[in-house]
Amino acid sequence: MSDPVTQDPVTQDPASRDLSTHDLVEDLARSLTPVRRLSGPGRRTLVWSGAVLTVGLLLVPMSDVSGLRARLGVPDLHWAALGAILTAIAAALAAFQSSVPGRSAAWSWLPLPPLVLWLGASGLGCLRGWLAPAANLAEPEEMRGCFVFLMGVSLPLSVLLVLMLRRACPLRPNLTAALGGLAAAAAAAALLVPFHPHDATATDLLVHLVAVLIVVGLNSLFGGRLLDRNAGPRGRPVTGSIRKAND
């Protein structure tokens, strides 16, 4: 005869159980809070582009509208501005697409055509002596001002984009962050056009390229760590730390 003390209390007295499995599931379901569905990549791109447009509108009172019209009269300059705008939109869309698990990495090629247009049209500044002999060349102080503007506008736009991307779950965080950096740098270059005090030159193009590469690099380095859900506070894989703790 078995000892009643050693019996499982659940098997000994089934009626003493407070909740059945069905009741437990219902109780857990009632305690859950609804999760807000993440907007699609296209809509999030529009939201971020709206933020960029807002920054542009705030800068309008400080821009040189008459000088802008004169500069955009040169074909390569307005094509370069269009290329920068399209690059910003395409890179932002590619970043949001790549932040969704299961989306193809081929989205990362989306900004390439407008990027070629932007850099190609800007590169025609190297031929400025033949295209526009009376071109206004840049002074060193003006080039430093362009660099400061590009960096100062790109960084907050990058932070906003990373915060928006962080709501998703990027499986390729460095790629996603780099695309976000390209979007922010291109948007800053587009916003610079109304303030650009001179026509494009080879040196000016080099300054812009350096600024773009710095922004993309910083985004890839720091933004990638922020977007990596498998990394700890110092960028180390959490799974590796857990594995060592369990050994």
mmCIF file of C-alpha atoms in Angstrom, residues 62-214:
data_model
loop_
_atom_site.group_PDB
_atom_site.id
_atom_site.type_symbol
_atom_site.label_atom_id
_atom_site.label_comp_id
_atom_site.label_asym_id
_atom_site.label_seq_id
_atom_site.Cartn_x
_atom_site.Cartn_y
_atom_site.Cartn_z
ATOM 1 C CA MET A 62 18.118 81.614 -44.409
ATOM 2 C CA SER A 63 18.580 80.426 -48.001
ATOM 3 C CA ASP A 64 19.606 82.437 -51.055
ATOM 4 C CA VAL A 65 16.636 81.888 -53.367
ATOM 5 C CA SER A 66 17.862 84.158 -56.177
ATOM 6 C CA GLY A 67 21.295 82.537 -56.141
ATOM 7 C CA LEU A 68 19.662 79.110 -56.106
ATOM 8 C CA ARG A 69 17.746 79.873 -59.280
ATOM 9 C CA ALA A 70 20.905 80.983 -61.022
ATOM 10 C CA ARG A 71 22.843 77.898 -59.972
ATOM 11 C CA LEU A 72 20.081 75.495 -60.947
ATOM 12 C CA GLY A 73 20.134 77.064 -64.397
ATOM 13 C CA VAL A 74 23.266 75.005 -65.069
ATOM 14 C CA PRO A 75 22.095 71.520 -66.149
ATOM 15 C CA ASP A 76 24.566 69.424 -64.154
ATOM 16 C CA LEU A 77 23.740 71.248 -60.909
ATOM 17 C CA HIS A 78 19.999 70.611 -60.983
ATOM 18 C CA TRP A 79 20.573 67.005 -62.064
ATOM 19 C CA ALA A 80 22.940 66.580 -59.110
ATOM 20 C CA ALA A 81 20.319 68.032 -56.756
ATOM 21 C CA LEU A 82 17.675 65.685 -58.164
ATOM 22 C CA GLY A 83 20.070 62.753 -57.793
ATOM 23 C CA ALA A 84 20.712 63.626 -54.138
ATOM 24 C CA ILE A 85 16.977 63.803 -53.390
ATOM 25 C CA LEU A 86 16.266 60.488 -55.112
ATOM 26 C CA THR A 87 19.252 58.858 -53.396
ATOM 27 C CA ALA A 88 17.956 59.940 -49.975
ATOM 28 C CA ILE A 89 14.484 58.519 -50.650
ATOM 29 C CA ALA A 90 15.743 55.289 -52.240
ATOM 30 C CA ALA A 91 18.324 54.651 -49.513
ATOM 31 C CA ALA A 92 15.764 55.270 -46.755
ATOM 32 C CA LEU A 93 13.293 52.889 -48.419
ATOM 33 C CA ALA A 94 16.033 50.273 -48.838
ATOM 34 C CA ALA A 95 16.985 50.655 -45.159
ATOM 35 C CA PHE A 96 13.400 50.172 -43.998
ATOM 36 C CA GLN A 97 12.938 47.215 -46.342
ATOM 37 C CA SER A 98 16.122 45.552 -45.094
ATOM 38 C CA SER A 99 14.971 46.008 -41.491
ATOM 39 C CA VAL A 100 12.057 43.611 -42.099
ATOM 40 C CA PRO A 101 13.048 39.955 -41.574
ATOM 41 C CA GLY A 102 12.660 37.909 -44.721
ATOM 42 C CA ARG A 103 13.094 40.784 -47.166
ATOM 43 C CA SER A 104 15.653 40.265 -49.900
ATOM 44 C CA ALA A 105 19.090 41.834 -49.585
ATOM 45 C CA ALA A 106 18.636 42.983 -53.192
ATOM 46 C CA TRP A 107 16.824 46.034 -51.807
ATOM 47 C CA SER A 108 20.258 47.410 -50.919
ATOM 48 C CA TRP A 109 20.880 48.043 -54.633
ATOM 49 C CA LEU A 110 17.888 50.374 -54.932
ATOM 50 C CA PRO A 111 19.869 53.613 -54.222
ATOM 51 C CA LEU A 112 22.546 52.771 -56.818
ATOM 52 C CA PRO A 113 20.949 54.392 -59.943
ATOM 53 C CA PRO A 114 20.170 57.753 -58.268
ATOM 54 C CA LEU A 115 23.577 57.635 -56.545
ATOM 55 C CA VAL A 116 25.260 57.308 -59.947
ATOM 56 C CA LEU A 117 23.187 60.260 -61.178
ATOM 57 C CA TRP A 118 24.123 62.327 -58.132
ATOM 58 C CA LEU A 119 27.857 61.616 -58.289
ATOM 59 C CA GLY A 120 28.009 61.719 -62.079
ATOM 60 C CA ALA A 121 26.288 65.087 -62.350
ATOM 61 C CA SER A 122 28.371 66.448 -59.468
ATOM 62 C CA GLY A 123 31.524 65.180 -61.176
ATOM 63 C CA LEU A 124 30.845 67.439 -64.118
ATOM 64 C CA GLY A 125 32.042 70.217 -61.825
ATOM 65 C CA CYS A 126 35.528 69.038 -62.724
ATOM 66 C CA LEU A 127 34.803 70.383 -66.204
ATOM 67 C CA ARG A 128 33.467 73.670 -64.901
ATOM 68 C CA GLY A 129 36.135 75.651 -66.743
ATOM 69 C CA TRP A 130 34.736 74.453 -70.059
ATOM 70 C CA LEU A 131 31.035 74.357 -69.170
ATOM 71 C CA ALA A 132 30.888 77.708 -67.392
ATOM 72 C CA PRO A 133 34.054 79.793 -67.706
ATOM 73 C CA ALA A 134 32.710 82.407 -65.276
ATOM 74 C CA ALA A 135 32.035 79.885 -62.553
ATOM 75 C CA ASN A 136 32.257 80.969 -58.943
ATOM 76 C CA LEU A 137 34.963 78.801 -57.366
ATOM 77 C CA ALA A 138 34.992 77.778 -53.739
ATOM 78 C CA GLU A 139 37.163 79.316 -51.067
ATOM 79 C CA PRO A 140 38.640 77.092 -48.317
ATOM 80 C CA GLU A 141 36.390 78.708 -45.714
ATOM 81 C CA GLU A 142 33.322 78.001 -47.857
ATOM 82 C CA MET A 143 34.320 74.348 -48.267
ATOM 83 C CA ARG A 144 34.722 74.015 -44.512
ATOM 84 C CA GLY A 145 31.269 75.513 -44.115
ATOM 85 C CA CYS A 146 29.840 72.931 -46.530
ATOM 86 C CA PHE A 147 31.483 70.105 -44.600
ATOM 87 C CA VAL A 148 30.163 71.388 -41.265
ATOM 88 C CA PHE A 149 26.672 71.763 -42.737
ATOM 89 C CA LEU A 150 26.682 68.234 -44.163
ATOM 90 C CA MET A 151 27.855 66.705 -40.889
ATOM 91 C CA GLY A 152 25.592 68.850 -38.704
ATOM 92 C CA VAL A 153 22.456 67.965 -40.680
ATOM 93 C CA SER A 154 23.344 64.320 -41.409
ATOM 94 C CA LEU A 155 23.888 63.274 -37.804
ATOM 95 C CA PRO A 156 20.441 64.168 -36.378
ATOM 96 C CA LEU A 157 18.752 62.727 -39.476
ATOM 97 C CA SER A 158 20.790 59.547 -38.921
ATOM 98 C CA VAL A 159 19.735 59.358 -35.275
ATOM 99 C CA LEU A 160 16.068 59.732 -36.238
ATOM 100 C CA LEU A 161 16.392 57.036 -38.888
ATOM 101 C CA VAL A 162 18.153 54.606 -36.544
ATOM 102 C CA LEU A 163 15.451 55.108 -33.907
ATOM 103 C CA MET A 164 12.787 54.341 -36.514
ATOM 104 C CA LEU A 165 14.707 51.307 -37.788
ATOM 105 C CA ARG A 166 15.190 49.997 -34.255
ATOM 106 C CA ARG A 167 11.473 49.326 -33.953
ATOM 107 C CA ALA A 168 11.896 46.551 -36.522
ATOM 108 C CA CYS A 169 14.260 43.567 -36.311
ATOM 109 C CA PRO A 170 17.073 43.958 -38.892
ATOM 110 C CA LEU A 171 18.866 40.694 -39.587
ATOM 111 C CA ARG A 172 21.693 42.606 -41.314
ATOM 112 C CA PRO A 173 22.090 45.561 -38.911
ATOM 113 C CA ASN A 174 25.322 46.927 -40.391
ATOM 114 C CA LEU A 175 23.889 46.979 -43.918
ATOM 115 C CA THR A 176 20.671 48.577 -42.710
ATOM 116 C CA ALA A 177 22.569 51.217 -40.750
ATOM 117 C CA ALA A 178 24.865 51.964 -43.709
ATOM 118 C CA LEU A 179 21.851 52.495 -45.975
ATOM 119 C CA GLY A 180 20.417 54.820 -43.348
ATOM 120 C CA GLY A 181 23.682 56.765 -43.296
ATOM 121 C CA LEU A 182 23.592 57.121 -47.083
ATOM 122 C CA ALA A 183 20.009 58.384 -46.875
ATOM 123 C CA ALA A 184 20.908 60.959 -44.220
ATOM 124 C CA ALA A 185 24.016 62.156 -46.083
ATOM 125 C CA ALA A 186 22.136 62.474 -49.376
ATOM 126 C CA ALA A 187 19.324 64.372 -47.666
ATOM 127 C CA ALA A 188 21.854 66.754 -46.118
ATOM 128 C CA ALA A 189 23.453 67.289 -49.534
ATOM 129 C CA ALA A 190 20.042 68.101 -51.011
ATOM 130 C CA LEU A 191 19.340 70.568 -48.188
ATOM 131 C CA LEU A 192 22.738 72.171 -48.803
ATOM 132 C CA VAL A 193 21.842 73.175 -52.380
ATOM 133 C CA PRO A 194 19.971 76.404 -51.427
ATOM 134 C CA PHE A 195 22.974 77.475 -49.337
ATOM 135 C CA HIS A 196 25.739 76.412 -51.710
ATOM 136 C CA PRO A 197 27.622 79.647 -52.378
ATOM 137 C CA HIS A 198 29.558 78.402 -55.400
ATOM 138 C CA ASP A 199 29.456 76.074 -58.375
ATOM 139 C CA ALA A 200 30.707 72.514 -58.118
ATOM 140 C CA THR A 201 34.422 71.813 -58.450
ATOM 141 C CA ALA A 202 36.586 68.725 -58.082
ATOM 142 C CA THR A 203 37.698 69.841 -54.605
ATOM 143 C CA ASP A 204 34.116 70.571 -53.611
ATOM 144 C CA LEU A 205 33.054 67.118 -54.797
ATOM 145 C CA LEU A 206 35.854 65.561 -52.761
ATOM 146 C CA VAL A 207 34.687 67.379 -49.618
ATOM 147 C CA HIS A 208 31.154 66.082 -50.169
ATOM 148 C CA LEU A 209 32.388 62.535 -50.727
ATOM 149 C CA VAL A 210 34.449 62.605 -47.543
ATOM 150 C CA ALA A 211 31.431 63.824 -45.563
ATOM 151 C CA VAL A 212 29.209 61.116 -47.069
ATOM 152 C CA LEU A 213 31.741 58.370 -46.323
ATOM 153 C CA ILE A 214 32.150 59.571 -42.728
#
